[in-house]
Short mmCIF file of C-alpha atoms in Angstrom, two decimals:
data_model
loop_
_atom_site.label_atom_id
_atom_site.label_comp_id
_atom_site.label_asym_id
_atom_site.label_seq_id
_atom_site.Cartn_x
_atom_site.Cartn_y
_atom_site.Cartn_z
CA MET A 930 123.66 106.83 129.32
CA THR A 931 120.13 108.28 129.41
CA THR A 932 118.76 111.80 129.55
CA THR A 933 116.42 113.14 132.22
CA SER A 934 113.51 112.18 129.92
CA GLY A 935 114.61 108.55 130.04
CA ILE A 936 115.67 108.52 126.39
CA PRO A 937 119.22 107.21 125.89
CA THR A 938 121.85 109.39 124.27
CA THR A 939 123.19 106.47 122.24
CA MET A 940 121.55 103.50 120.53
CA ARG A 941 122.44 100.32 118.70
CA ALA A 942 122.15 100.14 114.92
CA ALA A 943 122.86 97.36 112.41
CA VAL A 944 125.14 98.99 109.82
CA LEU A 945 126.00 97.64 106.37
CA HIS A 946 129.57 98.43 105.29
CA GLY A 947 129.53 96.51 102.03
CA PRO A 948 128.21 93.26 100.56
CA GLY A 949 128.01 90.69 103.35
CA LYS A 950 129.52 93.08 105.89
CA LEU A 951 127.08 93.97 108.66
CA SER A 952 127.94 95.05 112.20
CA VAL A 953 126.00 96.32 115.20
CA GLU A 954 127.37 99.68 116.34
CA ASN A 955 126.58 102.46 118.77
CA ARG A 956 125.27 105.68 117.29
CA PRO A 957 123.77 108.86 118.76
CA VAL A 958 120.00 108.82 119.26
CA PRO A 959 118.64 111.35 116.74
CA ALA A 960 116.96 114.48 118.03
CA PRO A 961 113.61 115.12 116.33
CA GLY A 962 113.70 118.32 114.31
CA PRO A 963 110.81 120.68 113.53
CA GLY A 964 107.78 118.66 112.42
CA GLU A 965 109.34 115.35 113.52
CA VAL A 966 108.66 112.80 116.24
CA LEU A 967 111.13 110.37 117.78
CA VAL A 968 109.99 106.74 117.58
CA ARG A 969 111.24 103.90 119.74
CA VAL A 970 111.48 101.21 117.07
CA GLU A 971 109.95 97.93 118.24
CA ALA A 972 109.55 95.81 115.09
CA VAL A 973 111.05 95.95 111.60
CA GLY A 974 110.27 93.55 108.78
CA THR A 975 113.08 92.45 106.48
CA CYS A 976 112.37 93.12 102.81
CA GLY A 977 113.82 91.68 99.65
CA SER A 978 115.48 95.05 99.05
CA ASP A 979 117.34 94.72 102.36
CA VAL A 980 118.58 91.30 101.29
CA HIS A 981 119.68 92.68 97.89
CA TYR A 982 121.68 95.47 99.53
CA TYR A 983 123.22 93.01 101.99
CA ARG A 984 124.21 90.53 99.30
CA GLU A 985 125.13 92.80 96.41
CA GLY A 986 125.54 96.30 97.82
CA ARG A 987 123.15 97.77 95.27
CA ILE A 988 119.76 97.65 93.58
CA GLY A 989 119.97 99.06 90.07
CA ASP A 990 121.12 102.67 90.30
CA PHE A 991 120.96 102.71 94.11
CA VAL A 992 124.46 101.81 95.33
CA VAL A 993 125.74 101.53 98.91
CA ARG A 994 128.78 103.83 98.84
CA GLU A 995 129.00 104.56 102.56
CA PRO A 996 127.85 102.77 105.75
CA LEU A 997 124.08 102.28 105.64
CA VAL A 998 121.46 101.21 108.18
CA LEU A 999 118.97 98.87 106.47
CA GLY A 1000 115.25 98.33 107.17
CA HIS A 1001 112.14 100.27 106.18
CA GLU A 1002 109.13 98.19 107.38
CA ALA A 1003 108.96 99.68 110.87
CA ALA A 1004 106.66 100.35 113.79
CA GLY A 1005 107.09 101.52 117.36
CA THR A 1006 106.08 104.08 119.97
CA VAL A 1007 106.49 107.86 119.89
CA VAL A 1008 108.71 108.85 122.84
CA THR A 1009 109.12 112.57 122.25
CA CYS A 1010 108.01 115.26 119.81
CA GLY A 1011 110.00 117.91 118.00
CA PRO A 1012 109.08 121.59 117.64
CA GLY A 1013 105.76 122.25 115.92
CA THR A 1014 104.26 118.81 116.50
CA ASP A 1015 101.39 117.58 118.64
CA GLU A 1016 102.92 116.61 121.99
CA ARG A 1017 99.86 114.48 122.75
CA ARG A 1018 101.28 111.92 120.34
CA THR A 1019 103.90 110.92 122.90
CA GLY A 1020 103.20 107.35 123.96
CA ARG A 1021 101.17 106.51 120.85
CA ARG A 1022 101.95 103.41 118.78
CA VAL A 1023 102.71 104.17 115.13
CA SER A 1024 103.42 102.51 111.81
CA ILE A 1025 106.12 104.36 109.89
CA GLU A 1026 105.65 105.29 106.24
CA PRO A 1027 109.30 105.21 105.17
CA GLY A 1028 109.32 107.79 102.37
CA THR A 1029 109.63 111.52 103.01
CA PRO A 1030 108.87 113.54 99.84
CA CYS A 1031 109.70 117.20 99.28
CA GLY A 1032 105.99 118.13 99.23
CA SER A 1033 106.30 120.90 96.65
CA CYS A 1034 107.45 119.43 93.32
CA GLY A 1035 105.38 118.67 90.23
CA GLU A 1036 104.77 115.12 91.46
CA CYS A 1037 104.00 115.92 95.09
CA ARG A 1038 101.50 118.71 94.38
CA PRO A 1039 99.08 116.44 92.43
CA GLY A 1040 99.43 113.77 95.13
CA ARG A 1041 101.92 111.47 93.35
CA TYR A 1042 104.46 111.88 96.13
CA ASN A 1043 105.79 108.34 95.60
CA LEU A 1044 107.34 109.69 92.38
CA CYS A 1045 109.00 112.69 94.06
CA PRO A 1046 112.52 112.98 92.57
CA ASP A 1047 113.82 114.23 95.93
CA MET A 1048 112.23 111.47 98.00
CA ARG A 1049 114.20 110.40 101.05
CA PHE A 1050 113.32 106.74 101.62
CA LEU A 1051 114.54 104.73 104.60
CA ALA A 1052 117.34 102.28 103.80
CA THR A 1053 117.77 103.61 100.27
CA PRO A 1054 121.30 105.00 99.87
CA PRO A 1055 122.35 107.36 101.32
CA VAL A 1056 119.38 107.47 103.77
CA ASP A 1057 119.72 105.32 106.89
CA GLY A 1058 116.89 102.94 107.73
CA ALA A 1059 115.19 101.40 110.74
CA PHE A 1060 117.44 98.54 111.91
CA CYS A 1061 118.09 100.67 114.99
CA GLU A 1062 116.55 101.46 118.36
CA TYR A 1063 115.28 104.99 117.67
CA LEU A 1064 114.22 106.83 114.53
CA ALA A 1065 113.21 110.44 113.87
CA VAL A 1066 110.25 110.59 111.48
CA ARG A 1067 108.18 113.41 110.02
CA GLU A 1068 105.00 113.54 112.06
CA GLU A 1069 102.54 112.99 109.20
CA PHE A 1070 104.35 109.80 108.17
CA ALA A 1071 104.07 108.24 111.64
CA HIS A 1072 100.59 106.75 111.36
CA GLU A 1073 98.85 105.97 114.65
CA VAL A 1074 97.60 102.40 114.84
CA PRO A 1075 94.71 100.99 116.91
CA ASP A 1076 95.42 98.76 119.90
CA THR A 1077 93.85 95.84 118.02
CA LEU A 1078 96.91 95.63 115.74
CA THR A 1079 100.02 93.82 116.94
CA ILE A 1080 103.36 95.58 116.58
CA GLU A 1081 104.23 93.12 113.79
CA GLU A 1082 101.06 93.98 111.89
CA ALA A 1083 101.82 97.68 112.32
CA ALA A 1084 105.27 97.18 110.78
CA LEU A 1085 103.91 95.09 107.91
CA LEU A 1086 101.43 97.77 106.85
CA GLU A 1087 104.32 98.84 104.61
CA PRO A 1088 104.38 95.74 102.36
CA LEU A 1089 100.58 95.68 102.51
CA SER A 1090 100.65 99.21 101.13
CA VAL A 1091 102.56 97.91 98.11
CA ALA A 1092 99.69 95.50 97.47
CA VAL A 1093 97.01 98.15 98.03
CA TRP A 1094 98.73 100.49 95.57
CA ALA A 1095 99.10 97.70 92.97
CA CYS A 1096 95.42 96.72 93.26
CA ARG A 1097 94.44 100.36 92.84
CA LYS A 1098 96.67 100.67 89.77
CA ALA A 1099 95.07 97.51 88.36
CA ARG A 1100 91.58 98.75 89.26
CA VAL A 1101 90.77 95.37 90.82
CA ALA A 1102 86.99 95.22 91.21
CA PRO A 1103 84.20 92.71 91.85
CA GLY A 1104 84.15 90.04 89.16
CA ASP A 1105 87.84 90.22 88.26
CA ARG A 1106 89.91 87.10 87.80
CA VAL A 1107 93.38 87.88 89.14
CA LEU A 1108 96.68 86.13 88.43
CA ILE A 1109 99.53 86.72 90.89
CA THR A 1110 102.95 85.41 89.90
CA GLY A 1111 105.16 84.80 92.92
CA ALA A 1112 104.00 83.82 96.42
CA GLY A 1113 106.54 85.83 98.37
CA PRO A 1114 105.36 88.29 101.03
CA ILE A 1115 104.11 90.81 98.45
CA GLY A 1116 102.36 88.16 96.38
CA LEU A 1117 100.67 86.74 99.47
CA VAL A 1118 99.36 90.10 100.69
CA ALA A 1119 98.39 91.00 97.11
CA ALA A 1120 96.25 87.85 96.99
CA GLN A 1121 94.42 88.86 100.17
CA THR A 1122 94.07 92.46 99.01
CA ALA A 1123 92.67 91.45 95.63
CA ARG A 1124 90.06 89.33 97.38
CA ALA A 1125 89.23 92.24 99.68
CA PHE A 1126 88.82 94.47 96.61
CA GLY A 1127 86.21 92.04 95.28
CA ALA A 1128 88.06 89.72 92.90
CA ARG A 1129 85.95 86.60 92.32
CA GLU A 1130 88.97 84.39 91.74
CA VAL A 1131 92.68 84.68 92.53
CA LEU A 1132 95.33 82.30 91.21
CA VAL A 1133 98.82 82.44 92.75
CA THR A 1134 101.81 80.72 91.13
CA ASP A 1135 105.10 79.66 92.70
CA VAL A 1136 107.38 76.64 92.99
CA LEU A 1137 107.72 76.42 96.80
CA PRO A 1138 105.09 74.18 98.45
CA HIS A 1139 104.95 76.03 101.79
CA ARG A 1140 104.32 79.37 100.09
CA LEU A 1141 101.64 77.87 97.88
CA GLU A 1142 99.99 76.50 101.01
CA LEU A 1143 99.97 80.02 102.49
CA ALA A 1144 98.32 81.23 99.28
CA ARG A 1145 95.60 78.62 99.69
CA ALA A 1146 95.12 79.65 103.31
CA ALA A 1147 94.62 83.22 102.06
CA GLY A 1148 91.69 82.06 99.91
CA ALA A 1149 93.52 81.82 96.60
CA THR A 1150 93.93 78.94 94.19
CA ALA A 1151 97.59 77.87 94.09
CA LEU A 1152 99.49 76.55 91.09
CA ASP A 1153 102.89 74.88 91.33
CA VAL A 1154 104.41 75.93 88.01
CA SER A 1155 107.27 73.47 88.42
CA ARG A 1156 104.66 70.76 87.86
CA THR A 1157 102.05 72.51 85.71
CA PRO A 1158 103.29 75.33 83.47
CA LEU A 1159 101.12 78.42 83.43
CA SER A 1160 100.79 78.15 79.67
CA VAL A 1161 98.75 74.95 80.02
CA ALA A 1162 96.75 75.93 83.10
CA GLU A 1163 93.87 77.33 81.02
CA TYR A 1164 93.46 80.36 83.25
CA THR A 1165 92.62 83.67 81.56
CA PRO A 1166 92.88 86.52 84.05
CA THR A 1167 91.50 90.02 83.68
CA VAL A 1168 94.29 91.31 85.94
CA LEU A 1169 97.92 90.25 86.29
CA LEU A 1170 99.91 91.32 89.35
CA GLU A 1171 103.48 90.28 88.55
CA CYS A 1172 105.30 89.88 91.89
CA SER A 1173 108.15 87.52 91.04
CA GLY A 1174 110.46 90.02 89.37
CA VAL A 1175 111.63 87.24 87.03
CA PRO A 1176 111.65 88.52 83.40
CA ALA A 1177 110.75 85.17 81.83
CA VAL A 1178 107.84 84.73 84.25
CA SER A 1179 106.36 88.13 83.44
CA GLY A 1180 106.52 87.48 79.69
CA GLU A 1181 104.78 84.12 80.04
CA ALA A 1182 102.13 85.54 82.37
CA ILE A 1183 101.27 88.46 80.09
CA ARG A 1184 100.46 85.96 77.35
CA THR A 1185 97.61 84.59 79.47
CA VAL A 1186 95.82 87.91 80.13
CA GLY A 1187 92.45 88.29 78.45
CA ARG A 1188 91.18 91.10 76.25
CA ALA A 1189 91.28 94.61 77.75
CA GLY A 1190 93.12 93.16 80.75
CA ARG A 1191 95.38 95.09 83.10
CA VAL A 1192 98.98 94.18 83.88
CA VAL A 1193 100.87 95.65 86.85
CA LEU A 1194 104.59 94.94 87.27
CA ILE A 1195 105.48 94.91 90.98
CA GLY A 1196 108.42 92.56 91.53
CA MET A 1197 111.92 93.97 91.21
CA GLY A 1198 114.16 91.78 89.09
CA GLY A 1199 115.98 92.30 85.84
CA SER A 1200 116.16 95.73 84.25
CA GLU A 1201 114.64 94.35 81.04
CA ALA A 1202 112.04 91.69 80.25
CA PRO A 1203 110.68 90.09 77.06
CA LEU A 1204 107.38 91.73 76.14
CA PRO A 1205 104.85 89.86 73.99
CA VAL A 1206 103.99 92.96 71.99
CA SER A 1207 101.46 91.25 69.75
CA ARG A 1208 99.44 90.13 72.79
CA VAL A 1209 99.55 93.63 74.27
CA GLN A 1210 98.41 95.19 70.98
CA ASN A 1211 95.88 92.63 69.80
CA TYR A 1212 94.23 92.34 73.21
CA GLU A 1213 94.57 96.05 74.06
CA LEU A 1214 96.23 95.26 77.36
CA GLU A 1215 97.08 98.03 79.78
CA LEU A 1216 100.57 97.63 81.22
CA THR A 1217 102.10 99.70 84.00
CA GLY A 1218 104.65 99.51 86.77
CA THR A 1219 104.41 100.46 90.41
CA PHE A 1220 106.89 102.39 92.50
CA ARG A 1221 106.12 102.18 96.20
CA TYR A 1222 102.75 103.79 97.09
CA ALA A 1223 100.92 106.97 98.06
CA HIS A 1224 98.00 107.57 100.44
CA THR A 1225 97.67 103.88 101.29
CA TRP A 1226 98.05 103.62 105.07
CA PRO A 1227 94.40 104.27 106.03
CA THR A 1228 93.19 101.58 103.62
CA ALA A 1229 95.89 99.11 104.66
CA MET A 1230 95.08 99.66 108.33
CA SER A 1231 91.36 99.19 107.70
CA LEU A 1232 91.95 95.92 105.83
CA VAL A 1233 93.90 94.49 108.77
CA GLU A 1234 91.60 95.82 111.47
CA SER A 1235 88.56 94.36 109.70
CA GLY A 1236 90.21 90.95 109.36
CA ARG A 1237 90.01 90.95 105.57
CA VAL A 1238 93.83 90.83 105.42
CA ARG A 1239 95.89 88.83 107.89
CA LEU A 1240 99.53 89.78 108.20
CA ASP A 1241 100.47 87.51 111.08
CA SER A 1242 100.69 84.51 108.74
CA LEU A 1243 103.65 86.15 106.97
CA VAL A 1244 105.92 86.25 110.03
CA SER A 1245 108.04 83.10 109.99
CA HIS A 1246 111.10 84.18 112.02
CA GLY A 1247 111.97 86.71 114.72
CA TYR A 1248 115.38 88.08 115.74
CA GLY A 1249 116.96 90.62 118.06
CA LEU A 1250 119.00 93.47 116.60
CA ALA A 1251 122.27 91.64 117.24
CA GLU A 1252 120.95 88.87 114.98
CA ALA A 1253 120.14 91.16 112.04
CA GLU A 1254 122.54 89.26 109.79
CA SER A 1255 120.67 86.03 110.50
CA ALA A 1256 117.39 87.75 109.57
CA LEU A 1257 118.88 88.73 106.20
CA THR A 1258 120.25 85.26 105.44
CA VAL A 1259 117.61 82.93 106.90
CA ALA A 1260 116.00 82.30 103.50
CA THR A 1261 119.25 80.78 102.21
CA HIS A 1262 119.13 77.88 104.67
CA ASP A 1263 115.46 77.63 105.67
CA ALA A 1264 113.05 76.90 102.83
CA THR A 1265 110.06 77.79 105.01
CA ALA A 1266 111.20 81.41 105.53
CA VAL A 1267 108.66 84.01 104.43
CA LYS A 1268 109.14 87.17 106.51
CA ALA A 1269 111.74 87.67 109.22
CA VAL A 1270 111.05 90.41 111.76
CA ILE A 1271 113.75 92.19 113.77
CA TYR A 1272 112.95 93.48 117.27
CA PRO A 1273 115.50 96.28 117.88
CA GLN A 1274 114.79 96.53 121.61
CA ARG A 1275 115.89 92.92 122.20
#
């Protein structure tokens, strides 16, 4: 059933009911509230967090306790506008920034809205995500994208934003030698972003040949650590971007960082990791974590539009909404899987 505006009253959504239990169901199309726009979702990337929730029903303290729609790397077209928004945005293509902060707390006011304690983030329990046909989004977090970007690139501005934020935290600058551990989607876009920020050399480590080849195609040097351990590679970075989330990997990588180097922990893995304290102290290393991003979409969009970052190389598989479960499990049976994209309108 559709309304006089042509917008359906119901939509399909891929709903997680528990570990390994995903079903496509009909739900009401949300009505955009004050300050919101309604987006027809056309592409959604699958993230490692989606896979964690699907497999285990939780990530750390975030636990799926009630049915949850997954997906937060989304893009689409604005189909209607709620009260107090610019109606001229109807028909515009947008990339969705998935976090909605409160805007008034002690973190939001200085601009650190990624650390807002009351953040509502798509596909983070109990907030439903974007594996659905329509999504109501606060207007300022629906970023208009130029026609030169594909809908897949618009969706993947979200993982690119993770890389932009990490490179900013690491203060990557011309002349830096960067080490990136893990050639998953984040590691691959981090390699391109570091080069765009001026790094003179980028080394990416992994154990999967096809991902290492993608790293080489992105202009990085690739190291298969199943053949050559990092400890004997004789590479001394000024910046470490740890993307694997594997505690043992991060400890080994920190030991290679040169004096006054910067270490940024990005990958989500174990809750604790061995820290080579003597290296941190004796070399005066700076070590920090990252949690999502803030104010990154304009930079991410510019990097893609200019050609300095290519996101199309990440997309390895595409699925309709009814195949959402396949998108979440493809990596278990296809070693070449990098990024699966779901097209909710299919």
